[in-house]
Coordinates of C-alpha atoms in Angstrom, one line a residue:
M1 CA -159.2 -179.1 -43.3
S2 CA -160.9 -179.7 -46.6
G3 CA -159.4 -178.9 -49.9
G4 CA -161.8 -175.9 -50.4
A5 CA -160.8 -174.5 -47.0
R6 CA -157.1 -174.8 -47.9
T7 CA -157.8 -173.0 -51.2
D8 CA -159.6 -170.2 -49.5
V9 CA -156.7 -169.7 -47.0
A10 CA -154.2 -169.8 -49.9
E11 CA -156.3 -167.2 -51.8
R12 CA -156.4 -164.9 -48.8
V13 CA -152.7 -165.2 -48.2
A14 CA -152.0 -164.5 -51.9
K15 CA -154.3 -161.5 -51.8
A16 CA -152.5 -160.2 -48.7
E17 CA -149.2 -160.6 -50.4
R18 CA -150.4 -158.7 -53.5
I19 CA -151.7 -155.8 -51.3
I20 CA -148.5 -155.7 -49.3
A21 CA -146.4 -155.7 -52.5
F22 CA -148.5 -152.8 -53.9
L23 CA -148.0 -150.7 -50.8
R24 CA -144.3 -151.4 -50.5
Q25 CA -143.8 -150.6 -54.2
R26 CA -145.5 -147.3 -53.6
Y27 CA -143.7 -146.5 -50.3
P28 CA -140.5 -148.6 -49.9
V29 CA -139.6 -146.7 -46.8
K30 CA -142.0 -146.0 -43.9
T31 CA -144.7 -147.9 -45.7
A32 CA -147.1 -148.1 -42.7
E33 CA -146.7 -144.4 -41.9
N34 CA -147.2 -143.2 -45.4
V35 CA -150.2 -145.5 -46.1
A36 CA -151.8 -144.5 -42.8
A37 CA -151.5 -140.9 -43.7
D38 CA -153.0 -141.5 -47.2
I39 CA -156.0 -143.3 -45.8
G40 CA -156.5 -141.5 -42.5
G41 CA -155.9 -144.7 -40.6
C42 CA -153.8 -145.9 -37.7
V43 CA -150.1 -146.7 -38.3
E44 CA -150.3 -149.7 -36.0
T45 CA -153.2 -151.2 -37.9
I46 CA -151.4 -150.8 -41.2
Q47 CA -148.2 -152.2 -39.7
K48 CA -150.1 -155.3 -38.5
M49 CA -151.4 -155.8 -42.0
I50 CA -147.9 -155.5 -43.5
D51 CA -146.5 -157.9 -40.8
R52 CA -149.3 -160.3 -41.7
V53 CA -150.7 -160.3 -38.2
S54 CA -154.1 -159.2 -39.4
A55 CA -156.1 -158.8 -42.6
P56 CA -157.4 -155.4 -43.5
S57 CA -160.9 -154.6 -42.3
A58 CA -163.6 -153.7 -44.7
W59 CA -163.1 -150.0 -43.6
T60 CA -159.4 -150.2 -44.3
Y61 CA -159.8 -152.0 -47.6
G62 CA -162.4 -149.4 -48.7
R63 CA -160.0 -146.6 -47.7
L64 CA -157.2 -148.3 -49.7
V65 CA -159.5 -148.4 -52.7
C66 CA -160.4 -144.7 -52.3
A67 CA -156.8 -143.7 -51.9
Y68 CA -155.1 -145.7 -54.6
G69 CA -158.0 -146.3 -57.1
P70 CA -158.2 -148.9 -59.8
S71 CA -154.4 -149.7 -59.8
F72 CA -154.8 -150.9 -56.2
L73 CA -157.7 -153.1 -57.2
C74 CA -155.8 -154.5 -60.1
S75 CA -153.0 -155.5 -57.7
A76 CA -155.3 -156.8 -55.0
L77 CA -157.6 -158.9 -57.2
A78 CA -156.3 -162.1 -58.7
N79 CA -158.4 -161.7 -61.8
P80 CA -159.7 -158.1 -62.0
P81 CA -162.6 -157.5 -64.3
G82 CA -161.8 -155.8 -67.6
W83 CA -163.5 -152.5 -66.5
I84 CA -161.1 -152.2 -63.6
V85 CA -158.1 -153.0 -65.8
A86 CA -159.3 -150.4 -68.3
A87 CA -159.7 -147.8 -65.4
A88 CA -156.2 -148.6 -64.1
H89 CA -154.8 -148.2 -67.6
A90 CA -156.6 -144.8 -68.1
E91 CA -155.4 -143.7 -64.7
R92 CA -151.8 -144.6 -65.5
L93 CA -152.0 -142.9 -69.0
A94 CA -153.2 -139.7 -67.4
S95 CA -150.4 -139.8 -64.9
V96 CA -147.7 -140.4 -67.6
E97 CA -149.2 -137.6 -69.7
A98 CA -149.1 -135.2 -66.8
E99 CA -145.5 -136.2 -66.1
L100 CA -144.6 -135.7 -69.8
T101 CA -146.2 -132.2 -69.7
R102 CA -144.2 -131.3 -66.6
I103 CA -140.9 -132.6 -68.1
T104 CA -141.6 -130.8 -71.4
A105 CA -142.2 -127.5 -69.5
E106 CA -139.0 -128.1 -67.5
L107 CA -137.0 -128.9 -70.6
A108 CA -138.3 -125.7 -72.4
S109 CA -137.3 -123.7 -69.3
L110 CA -133.8 -125.1 -69.3
K111 CA -133.4 -124.4 -73.0
S112 CA -134.4 -120.8 -72.7

């Protein structure tokens, strides 16, 4: 096997590890079941991906991107372009602001 082929395999393995880590962080329990529900896919297919038996198909990868957005791409790509990083940052900021609004309302309710 040439050095380039080894590098390609290593890059694919590293990408798979990043995807699996992202999914497990999101769903530490019943990862395959939850991800399959999110993307409208098959639990067995997702489990095979998590078990490193197979790589995600283009359809599965596309559905993961649609379900989890720029934060997924930032995790999956070794060096995501700046626009994806900015989109993931904006997505996270919106999420934190929404959570802050919810907590502020709950706090006000508890104080009254």
